[in-house]
Short mmCIF file of C-alpha atoms (C1' of nucleotides) in Angstrom, two decimals:
data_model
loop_
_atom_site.label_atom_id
_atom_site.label_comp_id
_atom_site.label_asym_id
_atom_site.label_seq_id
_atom_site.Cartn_x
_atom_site.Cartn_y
_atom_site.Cartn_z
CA UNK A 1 -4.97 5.29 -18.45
CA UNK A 2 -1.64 4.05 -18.22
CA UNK A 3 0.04 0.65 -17.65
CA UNK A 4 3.12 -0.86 -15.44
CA UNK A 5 4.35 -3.41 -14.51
CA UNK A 6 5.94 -4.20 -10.89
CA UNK A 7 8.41 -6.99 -10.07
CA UNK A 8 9.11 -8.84 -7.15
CA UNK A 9 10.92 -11.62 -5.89
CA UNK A 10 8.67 -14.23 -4.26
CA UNK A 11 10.33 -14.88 -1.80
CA UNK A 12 10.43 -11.38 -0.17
CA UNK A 13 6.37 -10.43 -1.74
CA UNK A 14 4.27 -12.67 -3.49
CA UNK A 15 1.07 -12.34 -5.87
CA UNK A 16 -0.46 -14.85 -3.10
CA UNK A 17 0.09 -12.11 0.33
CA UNK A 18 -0.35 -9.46 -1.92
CA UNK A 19 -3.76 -11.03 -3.09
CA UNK A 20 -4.06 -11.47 1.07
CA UNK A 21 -3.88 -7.95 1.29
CA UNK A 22 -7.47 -7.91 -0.23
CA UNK A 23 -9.03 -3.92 -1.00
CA UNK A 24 -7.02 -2.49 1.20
CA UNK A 25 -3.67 -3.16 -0.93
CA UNK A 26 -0.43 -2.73 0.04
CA UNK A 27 2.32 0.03 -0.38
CA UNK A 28 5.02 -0.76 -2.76
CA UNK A 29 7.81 0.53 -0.84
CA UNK A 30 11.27 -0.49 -1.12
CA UNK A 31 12.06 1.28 -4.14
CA UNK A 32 15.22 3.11 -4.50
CA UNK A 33 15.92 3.50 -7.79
CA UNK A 34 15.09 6.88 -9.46
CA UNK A 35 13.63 5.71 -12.86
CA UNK A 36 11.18 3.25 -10.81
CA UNK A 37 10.48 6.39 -8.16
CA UNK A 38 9.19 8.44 -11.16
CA UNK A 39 7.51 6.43 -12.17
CA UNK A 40 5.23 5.96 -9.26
CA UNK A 41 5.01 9.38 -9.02
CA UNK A 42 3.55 9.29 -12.75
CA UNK A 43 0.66 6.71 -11.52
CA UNK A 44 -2.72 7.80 -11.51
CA UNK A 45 -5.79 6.38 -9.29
CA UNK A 46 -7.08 3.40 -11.46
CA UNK A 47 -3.71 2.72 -13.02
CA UNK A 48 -3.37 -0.81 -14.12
CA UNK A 49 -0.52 -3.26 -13.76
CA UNK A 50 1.50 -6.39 -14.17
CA UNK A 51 2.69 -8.41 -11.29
CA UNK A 52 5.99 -10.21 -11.61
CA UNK A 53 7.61 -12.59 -10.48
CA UNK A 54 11.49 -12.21 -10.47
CA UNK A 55 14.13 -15.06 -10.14
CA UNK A 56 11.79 -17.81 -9.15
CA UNK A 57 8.70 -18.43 -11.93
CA UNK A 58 10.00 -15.22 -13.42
CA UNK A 59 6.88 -14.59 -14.87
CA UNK A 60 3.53 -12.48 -15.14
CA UNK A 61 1.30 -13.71 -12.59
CA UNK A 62 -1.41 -11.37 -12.09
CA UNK A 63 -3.05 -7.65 -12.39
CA UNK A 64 -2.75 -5.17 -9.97
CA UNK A 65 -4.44 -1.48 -9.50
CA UNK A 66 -2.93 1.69 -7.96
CA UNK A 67 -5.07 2.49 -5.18
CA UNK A 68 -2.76 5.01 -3.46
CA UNK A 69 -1.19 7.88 -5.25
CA UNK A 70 2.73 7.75 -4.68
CA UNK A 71 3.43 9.17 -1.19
CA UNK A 72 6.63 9.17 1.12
CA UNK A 73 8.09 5.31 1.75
CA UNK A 74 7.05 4.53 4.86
CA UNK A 75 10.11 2.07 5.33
CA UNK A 76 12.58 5.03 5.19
CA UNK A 77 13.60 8.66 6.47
CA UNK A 78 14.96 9.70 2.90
CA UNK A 79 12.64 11.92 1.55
CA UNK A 80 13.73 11.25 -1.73
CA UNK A 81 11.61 7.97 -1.86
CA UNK A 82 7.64 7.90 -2.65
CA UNK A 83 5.68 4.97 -3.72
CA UNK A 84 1.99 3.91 -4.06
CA UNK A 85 -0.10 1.36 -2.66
CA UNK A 86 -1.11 -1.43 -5.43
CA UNK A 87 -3.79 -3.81 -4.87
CA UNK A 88 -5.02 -7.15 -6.45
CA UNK A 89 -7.34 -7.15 -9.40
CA UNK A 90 -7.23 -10.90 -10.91
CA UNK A 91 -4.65 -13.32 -11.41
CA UNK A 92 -3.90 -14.61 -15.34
CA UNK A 93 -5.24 -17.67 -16.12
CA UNK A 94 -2.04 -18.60 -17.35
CA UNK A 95 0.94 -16.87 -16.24
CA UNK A 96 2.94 -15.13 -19.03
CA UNK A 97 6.84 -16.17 -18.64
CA UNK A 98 9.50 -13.91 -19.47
CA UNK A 99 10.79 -16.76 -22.48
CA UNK A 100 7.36 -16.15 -23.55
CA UNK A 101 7.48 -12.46 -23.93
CA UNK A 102 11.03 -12.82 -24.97
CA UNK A 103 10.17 -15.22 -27.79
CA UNK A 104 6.94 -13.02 -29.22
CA UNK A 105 8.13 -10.12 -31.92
CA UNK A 106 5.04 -8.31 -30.55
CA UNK A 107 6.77 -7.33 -27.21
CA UNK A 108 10.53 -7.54 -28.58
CA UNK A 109 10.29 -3.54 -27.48
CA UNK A 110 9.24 -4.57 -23.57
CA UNK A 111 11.27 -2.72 -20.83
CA UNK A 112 11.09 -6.70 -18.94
CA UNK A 113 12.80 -8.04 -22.06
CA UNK A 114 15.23 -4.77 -22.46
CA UNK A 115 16.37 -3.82 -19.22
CA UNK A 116 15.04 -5.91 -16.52
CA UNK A 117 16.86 -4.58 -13.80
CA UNK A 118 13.70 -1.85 -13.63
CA UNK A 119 11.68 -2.47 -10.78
CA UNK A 120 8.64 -0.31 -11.61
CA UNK A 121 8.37 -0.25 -15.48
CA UNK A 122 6.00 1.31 -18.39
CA UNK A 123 4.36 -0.98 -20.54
CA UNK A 124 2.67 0.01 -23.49
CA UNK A 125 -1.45 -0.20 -24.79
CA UNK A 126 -0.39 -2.65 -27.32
CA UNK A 127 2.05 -4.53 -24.86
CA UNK A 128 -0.69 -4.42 -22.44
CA UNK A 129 -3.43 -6.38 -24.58
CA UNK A 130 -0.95 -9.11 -25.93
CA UNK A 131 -0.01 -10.40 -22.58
CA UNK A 132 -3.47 -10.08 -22.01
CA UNK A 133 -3.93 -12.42 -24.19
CA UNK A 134 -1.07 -14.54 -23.60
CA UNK A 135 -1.96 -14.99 -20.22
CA UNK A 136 -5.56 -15.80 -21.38
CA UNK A 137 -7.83 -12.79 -19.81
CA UNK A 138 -10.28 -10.78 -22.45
CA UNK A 139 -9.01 -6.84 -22.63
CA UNK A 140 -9.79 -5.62 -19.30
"C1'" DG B 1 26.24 -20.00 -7.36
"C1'" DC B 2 28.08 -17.34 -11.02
"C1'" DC B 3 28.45 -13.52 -13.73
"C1'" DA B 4 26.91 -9.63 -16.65
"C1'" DA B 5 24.52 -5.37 -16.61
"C1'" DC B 6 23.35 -1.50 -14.45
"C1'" DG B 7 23.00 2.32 -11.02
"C1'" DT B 8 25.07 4.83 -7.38
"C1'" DT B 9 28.79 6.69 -4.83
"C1'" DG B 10 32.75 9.24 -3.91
"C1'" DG B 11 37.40 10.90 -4.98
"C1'" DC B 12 39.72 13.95 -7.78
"C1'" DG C 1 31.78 17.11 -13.87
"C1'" DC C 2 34.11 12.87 -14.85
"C1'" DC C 3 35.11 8.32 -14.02
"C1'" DA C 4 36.58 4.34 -11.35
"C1'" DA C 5 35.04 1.41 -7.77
"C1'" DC C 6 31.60 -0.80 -5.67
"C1'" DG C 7 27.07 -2.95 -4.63
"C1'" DT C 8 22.86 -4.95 -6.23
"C1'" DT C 9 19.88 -7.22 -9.28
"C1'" DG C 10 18.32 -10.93 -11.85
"C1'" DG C 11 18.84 -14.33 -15.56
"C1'" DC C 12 21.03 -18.49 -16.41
#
DNA sequence: GCCAACGTTGGC
DNA sequence: GCCAACGTTGGC
């Protein structure tokens, strides 16, 4: 199973409405950027990922799960833009800042800490289970 | 609020 | 198909 990680500003969608959003989840539309697009389309049912928070906290707040395989954007016409519905699993216990992953030679390799311009990003196994434990959950 | 990095667009 | 111009993102 693989692992992502999503960002998004705060101020436009937050951990806390997209915890509101319950089951049911919420589609993570919006995207137009083609890296970020495939990689939606690359989710699987069960997928796990990191929520984050960009430009205010900037930081790992929570876990999320793909409940929606990527289908068209509802927010546009272009058919070039899918995405998938996410919901929420579990906040961390402590949220993971992005000094913190900067500062730990474990994740030096992160897409967040090499190009974090990338909405929808990869994160590796081993990337995965130190933030993890950074952010003070046992492995999922 | 500024600026650097990046992606996309459009002219040639 | 290349590349310059532009817009957007996000860290600081």
């Amino acid at each position: 199973m693989a692992c992502w990680l999503f960002k998004s500003e705060p101020d436009t969608w937050s951990w806390d409405q997209q915890v509101a959003r319950g089951a049911a989840g919420e589609e993570w539309h919006g995207v137009r950027n083609y890296q970020a697009r495939n990689n939606m389309r690359a989710m699987r049912l069960g997928d796990r990922g990191f929520f984050y928070h960009s430009n205010i906290g900037k930081e790992i707040v929570g876990i999320v799960e793909v409940c929606a395989l990527a289908h068209p954007d509802s927010t546009t016409d272009d058919p070039r833009w899918d995405c998938v519905d996410i919901r929420a699993v579990t906040p961390l216990p402590r949220p993971v800042g992005l000094e913190t992953c900067k500062a730990d030679p474990r994740l030096a390799g992160m897409v967040l800490v090499n190009n974090a311009r990338l909405s929808v990003q990869p994160v590796t196994a081993a990337e995965w289970a130190v933030i993890c434990g950074l952010g003070g959950l046992a492995e999922p």
